[in-house]
mmCIF file of C-alpha atoms in Angstrom:
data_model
loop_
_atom_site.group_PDB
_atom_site.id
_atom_site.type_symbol
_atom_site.label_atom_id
_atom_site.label_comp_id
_atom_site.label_asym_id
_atom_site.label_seq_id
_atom_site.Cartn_x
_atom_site.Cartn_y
_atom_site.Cartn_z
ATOM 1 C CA UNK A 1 -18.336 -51.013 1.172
ATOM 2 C CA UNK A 2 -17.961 -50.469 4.893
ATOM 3 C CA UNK A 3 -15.441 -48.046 6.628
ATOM 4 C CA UNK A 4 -14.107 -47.518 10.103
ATOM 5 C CA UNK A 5 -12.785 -45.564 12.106
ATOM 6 C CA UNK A 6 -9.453 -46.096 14.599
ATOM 7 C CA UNK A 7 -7.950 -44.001 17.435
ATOM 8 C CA UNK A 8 -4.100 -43.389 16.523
ATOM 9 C CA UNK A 9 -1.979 -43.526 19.310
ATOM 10 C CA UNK A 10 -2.246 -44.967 23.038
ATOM 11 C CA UNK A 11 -5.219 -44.817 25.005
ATOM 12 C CA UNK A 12 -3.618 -43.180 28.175
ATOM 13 C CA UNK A 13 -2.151 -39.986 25.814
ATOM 14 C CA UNK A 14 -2.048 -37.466 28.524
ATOM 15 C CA UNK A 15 -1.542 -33.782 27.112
ATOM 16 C CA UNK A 16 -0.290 -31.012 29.124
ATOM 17 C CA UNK A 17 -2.262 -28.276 29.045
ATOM 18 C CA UNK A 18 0.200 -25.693 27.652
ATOM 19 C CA UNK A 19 -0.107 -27.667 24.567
ATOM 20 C CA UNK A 20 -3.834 -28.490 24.893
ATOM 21 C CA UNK A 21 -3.883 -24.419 24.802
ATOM 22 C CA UNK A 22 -0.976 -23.969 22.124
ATOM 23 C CA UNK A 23 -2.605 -26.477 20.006
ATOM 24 C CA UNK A 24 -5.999 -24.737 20.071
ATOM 25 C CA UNK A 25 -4.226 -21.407 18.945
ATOM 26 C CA UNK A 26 -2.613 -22.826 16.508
ATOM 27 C CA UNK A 27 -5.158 -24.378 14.772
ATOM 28 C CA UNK A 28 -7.012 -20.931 14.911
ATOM 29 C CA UNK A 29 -4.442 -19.058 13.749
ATOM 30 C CA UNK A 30 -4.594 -21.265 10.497
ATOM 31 C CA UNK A 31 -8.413 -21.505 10.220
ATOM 32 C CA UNK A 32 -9.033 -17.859 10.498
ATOM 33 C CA UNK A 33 -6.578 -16.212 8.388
ATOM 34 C CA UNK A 34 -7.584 -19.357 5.600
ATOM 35 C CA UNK A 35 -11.496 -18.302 5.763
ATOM 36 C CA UNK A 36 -10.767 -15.096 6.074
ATOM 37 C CA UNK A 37 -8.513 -14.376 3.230
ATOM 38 C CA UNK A 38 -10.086 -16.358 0.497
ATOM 39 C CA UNK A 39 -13.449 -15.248 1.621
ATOM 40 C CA UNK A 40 -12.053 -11.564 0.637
ATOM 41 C CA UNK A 41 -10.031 -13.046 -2.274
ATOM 42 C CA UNK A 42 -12.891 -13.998 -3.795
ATOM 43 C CA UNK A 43 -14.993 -10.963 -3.903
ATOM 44 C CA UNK A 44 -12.369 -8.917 -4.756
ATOM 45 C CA UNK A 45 -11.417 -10.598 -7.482
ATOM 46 C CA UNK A 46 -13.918 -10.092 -9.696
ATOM 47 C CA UNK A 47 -13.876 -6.349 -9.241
ATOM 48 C CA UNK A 48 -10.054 -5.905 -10.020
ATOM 49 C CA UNK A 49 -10.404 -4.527 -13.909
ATOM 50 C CA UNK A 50 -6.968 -5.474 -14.568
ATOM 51 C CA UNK A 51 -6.662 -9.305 -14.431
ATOM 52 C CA UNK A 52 -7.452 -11.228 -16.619
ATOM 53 C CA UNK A 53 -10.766 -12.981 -16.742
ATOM 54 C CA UNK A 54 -9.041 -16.591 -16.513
ATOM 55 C CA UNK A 55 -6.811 -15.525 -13.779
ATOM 56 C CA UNK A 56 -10.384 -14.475 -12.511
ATOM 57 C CA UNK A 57 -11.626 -17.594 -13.121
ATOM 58 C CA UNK A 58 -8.566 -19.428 -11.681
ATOM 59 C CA UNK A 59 -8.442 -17.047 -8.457
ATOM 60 C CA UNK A 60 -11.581 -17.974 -7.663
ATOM 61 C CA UNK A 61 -11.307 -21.804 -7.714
ATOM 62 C CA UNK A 62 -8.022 -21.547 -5.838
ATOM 63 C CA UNK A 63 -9.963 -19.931 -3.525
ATOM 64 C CA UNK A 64 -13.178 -21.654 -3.207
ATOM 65 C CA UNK A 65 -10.989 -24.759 -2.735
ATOM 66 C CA UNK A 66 -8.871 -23.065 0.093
ATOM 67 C CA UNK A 67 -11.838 -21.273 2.293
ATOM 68 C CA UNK A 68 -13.271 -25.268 2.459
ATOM 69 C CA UNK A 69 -9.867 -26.374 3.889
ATOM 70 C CA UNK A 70 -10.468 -23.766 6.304
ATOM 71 C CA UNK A 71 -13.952 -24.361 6.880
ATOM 72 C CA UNK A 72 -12.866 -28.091 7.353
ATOM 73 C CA UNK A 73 -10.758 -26.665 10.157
ATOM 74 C CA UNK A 74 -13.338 -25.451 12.209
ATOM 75 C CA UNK A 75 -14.551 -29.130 13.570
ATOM 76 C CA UNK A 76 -10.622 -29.283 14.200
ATOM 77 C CA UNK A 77 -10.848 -25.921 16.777
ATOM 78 C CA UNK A 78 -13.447 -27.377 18.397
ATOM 79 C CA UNK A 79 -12.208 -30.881 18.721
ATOM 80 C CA UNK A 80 -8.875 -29.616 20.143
ATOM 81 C CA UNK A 81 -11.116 -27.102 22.511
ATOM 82 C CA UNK A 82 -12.809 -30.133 23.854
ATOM 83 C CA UNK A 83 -9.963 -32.418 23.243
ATOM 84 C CA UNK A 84 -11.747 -34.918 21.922
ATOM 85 C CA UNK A 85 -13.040 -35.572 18.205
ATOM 86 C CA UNK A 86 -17.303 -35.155 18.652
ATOM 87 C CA UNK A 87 -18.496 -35.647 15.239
ATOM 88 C CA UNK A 88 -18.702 -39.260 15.915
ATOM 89 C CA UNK A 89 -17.138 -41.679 12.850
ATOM 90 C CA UNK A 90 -19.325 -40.839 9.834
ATOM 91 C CA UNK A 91 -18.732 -36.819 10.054
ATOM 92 C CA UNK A 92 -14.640 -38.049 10.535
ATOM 93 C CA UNK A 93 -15.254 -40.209 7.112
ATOM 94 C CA UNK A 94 -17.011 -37.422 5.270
ATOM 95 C CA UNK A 95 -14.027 -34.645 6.749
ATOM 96 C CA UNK A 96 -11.442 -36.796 5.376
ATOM 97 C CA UNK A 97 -13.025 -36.926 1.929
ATOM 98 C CA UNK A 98 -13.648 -33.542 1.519
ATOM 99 C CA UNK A 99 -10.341 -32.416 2.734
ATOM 100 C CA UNK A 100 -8.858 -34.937 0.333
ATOM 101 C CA UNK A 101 -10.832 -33.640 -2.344
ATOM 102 C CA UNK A 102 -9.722 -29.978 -1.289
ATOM 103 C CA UNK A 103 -6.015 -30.173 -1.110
ATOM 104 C CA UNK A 104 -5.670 -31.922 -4.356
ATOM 105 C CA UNK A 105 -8.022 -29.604 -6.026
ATOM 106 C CA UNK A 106 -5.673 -26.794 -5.015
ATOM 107 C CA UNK A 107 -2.686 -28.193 -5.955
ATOM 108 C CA UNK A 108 -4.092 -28.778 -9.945
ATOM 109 C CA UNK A 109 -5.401 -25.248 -9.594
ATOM 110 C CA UNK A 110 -1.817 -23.679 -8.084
ATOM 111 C CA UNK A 111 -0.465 -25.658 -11.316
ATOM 112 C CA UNK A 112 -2.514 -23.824 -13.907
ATOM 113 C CA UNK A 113 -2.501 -20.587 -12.550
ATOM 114 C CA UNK A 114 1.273 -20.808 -12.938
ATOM 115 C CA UNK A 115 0.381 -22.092 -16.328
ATOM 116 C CA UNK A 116 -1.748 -19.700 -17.205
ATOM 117 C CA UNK A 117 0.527 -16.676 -16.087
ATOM 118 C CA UNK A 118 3.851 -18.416 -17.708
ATOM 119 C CA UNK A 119 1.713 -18.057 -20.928
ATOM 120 C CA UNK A 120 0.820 -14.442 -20.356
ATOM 121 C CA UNK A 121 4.373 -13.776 -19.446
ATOM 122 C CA UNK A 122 5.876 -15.630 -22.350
ATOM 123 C CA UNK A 123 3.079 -15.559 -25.150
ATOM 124 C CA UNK A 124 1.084 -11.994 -24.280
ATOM 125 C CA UNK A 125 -0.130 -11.782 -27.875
ATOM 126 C CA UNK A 126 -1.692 -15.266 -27.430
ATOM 127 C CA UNK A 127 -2.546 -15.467 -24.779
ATOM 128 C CA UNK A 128 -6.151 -13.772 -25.225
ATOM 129 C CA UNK A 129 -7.258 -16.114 -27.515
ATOM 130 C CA UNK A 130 -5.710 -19.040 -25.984
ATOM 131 C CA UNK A 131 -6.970 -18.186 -22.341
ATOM 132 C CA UNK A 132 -10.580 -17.499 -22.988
ATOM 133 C CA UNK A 133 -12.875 -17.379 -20.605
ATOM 134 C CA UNK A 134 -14.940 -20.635 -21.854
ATOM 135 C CA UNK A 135 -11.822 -22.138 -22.497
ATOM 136 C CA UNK A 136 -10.432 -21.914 -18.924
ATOM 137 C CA UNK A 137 -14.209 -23.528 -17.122
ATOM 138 C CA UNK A 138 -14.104 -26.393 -19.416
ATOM 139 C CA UNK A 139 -10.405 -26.726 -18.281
ATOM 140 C CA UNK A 140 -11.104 -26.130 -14.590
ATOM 141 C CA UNK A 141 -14.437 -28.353 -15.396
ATOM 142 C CA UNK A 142 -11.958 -31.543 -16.344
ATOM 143 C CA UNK A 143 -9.587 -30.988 -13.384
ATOM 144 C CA UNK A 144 -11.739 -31.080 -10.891
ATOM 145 C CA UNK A 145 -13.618 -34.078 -12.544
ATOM 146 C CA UNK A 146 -9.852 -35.671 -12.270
ATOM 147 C CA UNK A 147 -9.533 -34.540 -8.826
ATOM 148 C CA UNK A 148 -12.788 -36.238 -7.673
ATOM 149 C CA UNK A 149 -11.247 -39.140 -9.822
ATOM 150 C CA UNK A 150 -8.544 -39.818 -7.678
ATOM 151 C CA UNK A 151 -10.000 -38.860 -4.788
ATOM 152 C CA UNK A 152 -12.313 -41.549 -5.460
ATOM 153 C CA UNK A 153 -9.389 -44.052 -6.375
ATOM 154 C CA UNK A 154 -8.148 -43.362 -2.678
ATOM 155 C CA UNK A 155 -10.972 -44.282 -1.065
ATOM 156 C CA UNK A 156 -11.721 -47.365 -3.226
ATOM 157 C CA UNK A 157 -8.561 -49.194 -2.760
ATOM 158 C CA UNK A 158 -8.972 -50.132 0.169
ATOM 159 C CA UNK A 159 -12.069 -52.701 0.885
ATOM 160 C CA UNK A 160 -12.207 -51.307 4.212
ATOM 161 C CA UNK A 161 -11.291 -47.823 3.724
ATOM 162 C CA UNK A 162 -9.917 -47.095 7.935
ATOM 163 C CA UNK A 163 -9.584 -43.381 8.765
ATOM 164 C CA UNK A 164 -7.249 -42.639 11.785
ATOM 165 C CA UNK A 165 -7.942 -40.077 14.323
ATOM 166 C CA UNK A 166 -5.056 -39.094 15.768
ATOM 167 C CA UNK A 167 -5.078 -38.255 19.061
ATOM 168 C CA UNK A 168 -2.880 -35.529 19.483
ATOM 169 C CA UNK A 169 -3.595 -33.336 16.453
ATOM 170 C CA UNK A 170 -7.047 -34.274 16.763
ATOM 171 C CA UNK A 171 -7.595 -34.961 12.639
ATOM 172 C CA UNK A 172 -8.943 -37.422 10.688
ATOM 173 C CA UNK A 173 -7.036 -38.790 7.660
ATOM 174 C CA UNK A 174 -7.272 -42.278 5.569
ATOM 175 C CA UNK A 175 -4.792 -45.096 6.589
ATOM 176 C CA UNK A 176 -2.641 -44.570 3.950
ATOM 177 C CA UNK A 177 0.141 -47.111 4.783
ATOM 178 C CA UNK A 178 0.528 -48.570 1.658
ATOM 179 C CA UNK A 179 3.889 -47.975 -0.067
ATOM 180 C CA UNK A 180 2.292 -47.740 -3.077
ATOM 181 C CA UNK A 181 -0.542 -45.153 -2.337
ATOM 182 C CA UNK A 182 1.960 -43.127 -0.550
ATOM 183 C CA UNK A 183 4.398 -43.157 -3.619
ATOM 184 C CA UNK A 184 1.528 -41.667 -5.797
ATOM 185 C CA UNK A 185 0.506 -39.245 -3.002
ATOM 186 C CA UNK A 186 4.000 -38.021 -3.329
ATOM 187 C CA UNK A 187 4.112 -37.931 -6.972
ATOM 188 C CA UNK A 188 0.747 -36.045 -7.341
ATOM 189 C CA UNK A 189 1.059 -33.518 -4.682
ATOM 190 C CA UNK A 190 4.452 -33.003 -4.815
ATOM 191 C CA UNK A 191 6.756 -34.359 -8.060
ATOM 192 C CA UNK A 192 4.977 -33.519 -10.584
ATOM 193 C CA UNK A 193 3.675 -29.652 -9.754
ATOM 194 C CA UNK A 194 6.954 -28.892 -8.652
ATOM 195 C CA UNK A 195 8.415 -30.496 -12.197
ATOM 196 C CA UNK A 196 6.312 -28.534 -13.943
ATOM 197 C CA UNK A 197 6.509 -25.198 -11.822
ATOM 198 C CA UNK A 198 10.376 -25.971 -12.087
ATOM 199 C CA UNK A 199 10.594 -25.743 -16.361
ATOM 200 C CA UNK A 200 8.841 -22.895 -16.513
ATOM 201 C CA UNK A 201 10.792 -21.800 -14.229
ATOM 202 C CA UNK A 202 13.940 -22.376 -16.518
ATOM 203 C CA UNK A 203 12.020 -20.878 -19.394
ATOM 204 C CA UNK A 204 11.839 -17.366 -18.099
ATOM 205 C CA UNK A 205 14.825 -17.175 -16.458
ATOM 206 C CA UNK A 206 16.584 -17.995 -20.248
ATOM 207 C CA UNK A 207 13.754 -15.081 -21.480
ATOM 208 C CA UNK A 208 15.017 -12.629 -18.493
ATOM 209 C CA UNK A 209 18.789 -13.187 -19.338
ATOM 210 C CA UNK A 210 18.537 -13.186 -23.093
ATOM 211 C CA UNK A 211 16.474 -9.321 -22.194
ATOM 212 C CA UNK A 212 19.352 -8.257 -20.082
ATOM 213 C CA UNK A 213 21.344 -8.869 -22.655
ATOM 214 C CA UNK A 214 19.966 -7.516 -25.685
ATOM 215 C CA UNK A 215 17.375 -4.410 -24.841
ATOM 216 C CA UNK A 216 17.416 -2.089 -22.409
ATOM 217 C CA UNK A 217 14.186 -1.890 -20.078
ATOM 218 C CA UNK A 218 11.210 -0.357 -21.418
ATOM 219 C CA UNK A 219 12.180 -1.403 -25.528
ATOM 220 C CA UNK A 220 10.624 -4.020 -27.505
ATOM 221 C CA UNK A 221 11.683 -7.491 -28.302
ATOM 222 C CA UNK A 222 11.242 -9.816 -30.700
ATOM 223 C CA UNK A 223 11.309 -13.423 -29.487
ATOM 224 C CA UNK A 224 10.337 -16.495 -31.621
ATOM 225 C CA UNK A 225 7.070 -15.225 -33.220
ATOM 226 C CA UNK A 226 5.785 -13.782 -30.593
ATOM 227 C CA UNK A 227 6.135 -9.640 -30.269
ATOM 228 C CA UNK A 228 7.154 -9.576 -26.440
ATOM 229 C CA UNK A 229 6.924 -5.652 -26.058
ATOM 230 C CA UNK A 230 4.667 -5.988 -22.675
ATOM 231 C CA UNK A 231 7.830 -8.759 -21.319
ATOM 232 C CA UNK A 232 10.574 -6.142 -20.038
ATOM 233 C CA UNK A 233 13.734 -6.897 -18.654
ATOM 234 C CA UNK A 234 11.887 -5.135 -14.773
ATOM 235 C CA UNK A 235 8.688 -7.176 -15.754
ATOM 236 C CA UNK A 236 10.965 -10.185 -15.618
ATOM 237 C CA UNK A 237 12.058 -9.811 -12.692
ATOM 238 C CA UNK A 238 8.795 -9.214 -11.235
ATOM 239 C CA UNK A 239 7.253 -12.249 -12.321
ATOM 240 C CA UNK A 240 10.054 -14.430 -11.240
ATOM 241 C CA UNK A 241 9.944 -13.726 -7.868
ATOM 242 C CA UNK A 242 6.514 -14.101 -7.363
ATOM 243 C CA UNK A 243 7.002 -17.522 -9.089
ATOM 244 C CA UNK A 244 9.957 -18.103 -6.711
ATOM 245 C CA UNK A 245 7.317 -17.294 -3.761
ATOM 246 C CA UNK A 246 4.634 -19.616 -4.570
ATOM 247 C CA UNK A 247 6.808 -22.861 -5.427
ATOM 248 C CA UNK A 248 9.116 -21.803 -2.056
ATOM 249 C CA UNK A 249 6.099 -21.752 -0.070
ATOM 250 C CA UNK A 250 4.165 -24.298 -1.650
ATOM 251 C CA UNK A 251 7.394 -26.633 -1.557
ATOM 252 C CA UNK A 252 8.121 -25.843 2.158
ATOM 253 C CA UNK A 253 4.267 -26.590 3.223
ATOM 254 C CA UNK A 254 3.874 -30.009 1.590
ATOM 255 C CA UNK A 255 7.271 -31.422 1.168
ATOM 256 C CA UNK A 256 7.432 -32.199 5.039
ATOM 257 C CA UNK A 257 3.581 -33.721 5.149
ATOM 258 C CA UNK A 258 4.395 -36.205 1.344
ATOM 259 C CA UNK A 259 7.821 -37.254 2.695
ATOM 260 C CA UNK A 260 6.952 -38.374 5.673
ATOM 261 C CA UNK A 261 4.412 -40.447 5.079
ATOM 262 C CA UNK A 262 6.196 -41.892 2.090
ATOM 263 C CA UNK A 263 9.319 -42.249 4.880
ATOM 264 C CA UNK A 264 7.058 -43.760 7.158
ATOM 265 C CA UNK A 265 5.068 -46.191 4.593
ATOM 266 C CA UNK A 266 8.498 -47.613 3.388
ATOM 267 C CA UNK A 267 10.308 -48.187 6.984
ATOM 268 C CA UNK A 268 7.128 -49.495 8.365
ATOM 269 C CA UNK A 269 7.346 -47.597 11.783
ATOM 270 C CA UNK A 270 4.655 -44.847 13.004
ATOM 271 C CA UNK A 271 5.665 -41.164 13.307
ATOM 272 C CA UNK A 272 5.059 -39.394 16.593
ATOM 273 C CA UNK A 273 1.966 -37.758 16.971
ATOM 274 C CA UNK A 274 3.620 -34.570 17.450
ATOM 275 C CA UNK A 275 5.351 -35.043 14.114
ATOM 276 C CA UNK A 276 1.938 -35.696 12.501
ATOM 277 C CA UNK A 277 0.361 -32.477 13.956
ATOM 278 C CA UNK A 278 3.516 -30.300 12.852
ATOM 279 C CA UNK A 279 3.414 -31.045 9.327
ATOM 280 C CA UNK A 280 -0.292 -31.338 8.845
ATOM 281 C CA UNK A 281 -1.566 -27.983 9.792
ATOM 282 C CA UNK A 282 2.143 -26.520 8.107
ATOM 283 C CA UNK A 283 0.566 -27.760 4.948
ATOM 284 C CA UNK A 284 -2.994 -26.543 5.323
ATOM 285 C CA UNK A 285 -1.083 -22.903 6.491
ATOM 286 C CA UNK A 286 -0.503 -22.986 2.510
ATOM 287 C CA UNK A 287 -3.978 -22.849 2.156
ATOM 288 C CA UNK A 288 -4.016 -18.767 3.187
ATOM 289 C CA UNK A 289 -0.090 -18.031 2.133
ATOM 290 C CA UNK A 290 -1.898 -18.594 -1.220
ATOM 291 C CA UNK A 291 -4.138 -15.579 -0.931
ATOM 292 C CA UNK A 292 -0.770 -13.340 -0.099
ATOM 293 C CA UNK A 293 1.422 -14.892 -3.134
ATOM 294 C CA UNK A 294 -1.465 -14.883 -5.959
ATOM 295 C CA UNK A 295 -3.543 -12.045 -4.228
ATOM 296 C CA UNK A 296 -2.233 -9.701 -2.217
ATOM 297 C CA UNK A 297 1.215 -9.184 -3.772
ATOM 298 C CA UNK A 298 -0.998 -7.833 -7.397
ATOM 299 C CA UNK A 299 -1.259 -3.920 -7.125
ATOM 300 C CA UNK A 300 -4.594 -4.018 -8.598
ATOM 301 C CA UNK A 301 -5.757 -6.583 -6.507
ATOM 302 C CA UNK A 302 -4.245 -4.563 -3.387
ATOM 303 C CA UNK A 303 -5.743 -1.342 -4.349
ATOM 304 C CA UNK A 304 -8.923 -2.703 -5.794
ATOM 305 C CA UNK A 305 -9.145 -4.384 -1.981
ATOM 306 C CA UNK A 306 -8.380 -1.268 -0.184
ATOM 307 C CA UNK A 307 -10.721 0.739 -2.035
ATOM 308 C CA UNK A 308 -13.246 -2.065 -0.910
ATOM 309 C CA UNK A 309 -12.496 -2.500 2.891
ATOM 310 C CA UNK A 310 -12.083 1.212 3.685
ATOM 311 C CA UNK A 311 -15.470 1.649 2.149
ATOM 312 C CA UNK A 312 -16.867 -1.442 4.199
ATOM 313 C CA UNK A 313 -15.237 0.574 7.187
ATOM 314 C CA UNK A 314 -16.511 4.259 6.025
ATOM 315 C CA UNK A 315 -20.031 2.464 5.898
ATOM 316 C CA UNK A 316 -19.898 1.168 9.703
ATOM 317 C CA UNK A 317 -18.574 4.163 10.882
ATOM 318 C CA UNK A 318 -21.121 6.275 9.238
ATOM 319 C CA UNK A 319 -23.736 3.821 10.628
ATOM 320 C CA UNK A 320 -22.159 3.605 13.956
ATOM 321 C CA UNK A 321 -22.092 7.602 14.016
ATOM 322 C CA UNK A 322 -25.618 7.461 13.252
ATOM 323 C CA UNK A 323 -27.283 5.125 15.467
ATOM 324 C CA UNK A 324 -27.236 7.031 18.697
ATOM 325 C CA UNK A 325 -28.992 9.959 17.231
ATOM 326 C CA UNK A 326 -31.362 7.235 15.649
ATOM 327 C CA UNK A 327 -32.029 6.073 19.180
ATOM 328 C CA UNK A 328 -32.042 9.378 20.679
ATOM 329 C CA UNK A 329 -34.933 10.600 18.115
ATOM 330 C CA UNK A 330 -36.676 7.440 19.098
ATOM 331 C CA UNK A 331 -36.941 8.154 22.806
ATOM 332 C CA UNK A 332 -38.031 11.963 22.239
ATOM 333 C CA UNK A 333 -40.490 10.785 19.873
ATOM 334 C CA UNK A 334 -41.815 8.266 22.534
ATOM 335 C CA UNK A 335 -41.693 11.172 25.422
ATOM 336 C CA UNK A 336 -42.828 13.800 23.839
ATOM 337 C CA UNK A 337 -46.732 15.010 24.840
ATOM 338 C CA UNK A 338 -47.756 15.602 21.517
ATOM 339 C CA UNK A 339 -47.759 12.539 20.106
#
């Protein structure tokens, strides 16, 4: 099977340099945060005692997939620095995979992390014995064989699988013009999580009013057959606006991106470049809002990470305090007559 490569847009594309600049920090601003964040997220979440060991497990993958995203975006700094693309067309093939592979990766593993914590939410007696730890890697074993499944079914339809650079946002992506490929992009990254995301939604917020109504925060409640005495009416509220968080931010990243390539695989006509840059790099931004929403916004995880960086810092400083006196010991011990 042979591929190739095309240049999106018109050959005489001239770029002001505001934008060439603005572009550049842009992309930055995205990469660095992205690498940065799930770098941290995922060596601090293994040392947070108070998560669970699958929302351990599923932190991590989140993660992993995330900091490649933003590793991916590194060729894009350095193709908008030299506004060209350098990698030449088989490093643009292999980018377009992986990223592929990446972003649909994270969306199954946003999905069952919301899974798994509507469980824990809903279920908390059950949920240790229904979350185990070997339970949740054979789990996140089979997603991510069905997420190298389809990414795989992507690049197989076509014969000639054709990945576009575009010009202006300076990425590579596969020519994905057909209705039909775009209608299942849509579906995948976008339908069907937010479905799902959406009746569990409902689910708690029927949980949260039948606990306003009947207890009083801080009592225990029976509901179904499940003793829900961790589930108050505060906890409730807690959880659903974290849940609110994720699906508003994961909804307002990769709506725009699915749409309009759905909008422009139906009408037939091209968007502008500009277009194509905006919404591209607003859905990889999801990529670190993840670490906030799942991460950061935990008390564990933010005190457990505080703990961890000030001690990173204490250790620098304590080094940096020491090093002159190192090197000041060194030069009287080269000076002095006796030795």
């Amino acid at each position: 099977m042979s591929n190739s490569m095309t240049t999106e847009g018109p050959d005489d594309l001239k770029l002001s340099v505001p934008f060439h600049v603005a572009r550049t920090c842009g992309i930055v601003m995205v990469c660095v945060p992205t690498i940065v964040g799930n770098s941290l997220s995922i060596i601090i979440t293994h040392r947070v005692s108070e998560l669970a060991e699958s929302t351990k497990v599923l932190m991590t993958c989140l993660a992993v997939c995330d900091l490649i995203i933003g590793v991916l975006g590194v060729a894009h700094v350095v193709a908008s620095a030299m506004n060209f693309w350098p990698f030449g067309q088989g490093f643009c093939m292999a980018h377009a995979i992986l990223t592929l592979f990446s972003v649909t990766m994270s969306i199954v593993f946003i999905t069952f992390l919301n899974v798994e914590r509507y469980v824990a939410v809903t279920m908390p007696l059950r949920f240790p014995s229904l979350f185990q730890r070997q339970r949740v890697i054979v789990v996140v074993t089979i997603g991510s064989v069905f997420c190298l499944l389809v990414t795989a079914s992507f690049v197989c339809f076509y014969e000639r699988p054709v990945v576009l650079l575009n010009t202006a946002a300076l990425f590579c992506n596969f020519d994905f013009s057909n209705v039909l490929l775009r209608m299942a992009m849509l579906c995948l990254w976008v339908v069907t999580p937010l479905i799902t995301i959406s009746v569990m939604y409902y689910r708690l917020i029927r949980i949260s009013r039948y606990h306003a109504r009947r207890i009083q925060p801080g009592q225990l409640v029976r509901v179904g057959a499940d003793l829900q005495g961790a589930l108050v009416h505060g906890s409730d509220r807690k959880a659903l606006r974290t849940f609110i968080a994720v699906t508003a931010a994961f909804a307002f990243c990769w709506t725009p991106y699915t749409v309009s390539g759905a909008y422009a695989a139906l009408s037939g006509t091209a968007l502008s470049e500009l277009l194509e840059l905006v919404v591209f790099w607003l859905a990889a931004s999801n990529s670190f809002l993840n670490v906030f929403i799942y991460c950061l916004f935990n008390r564990p995880f933010r005190k457990t990470a505080k703990k961890f960086i000030g001690k990173k810092l204490r250790e620098c400083g304590w080094r940096c305090s020491t090093m002159p006196r190192q090197i000041r010991c060194e030069v009287e011990d080269e000076v002095d007559p006796a030795s």
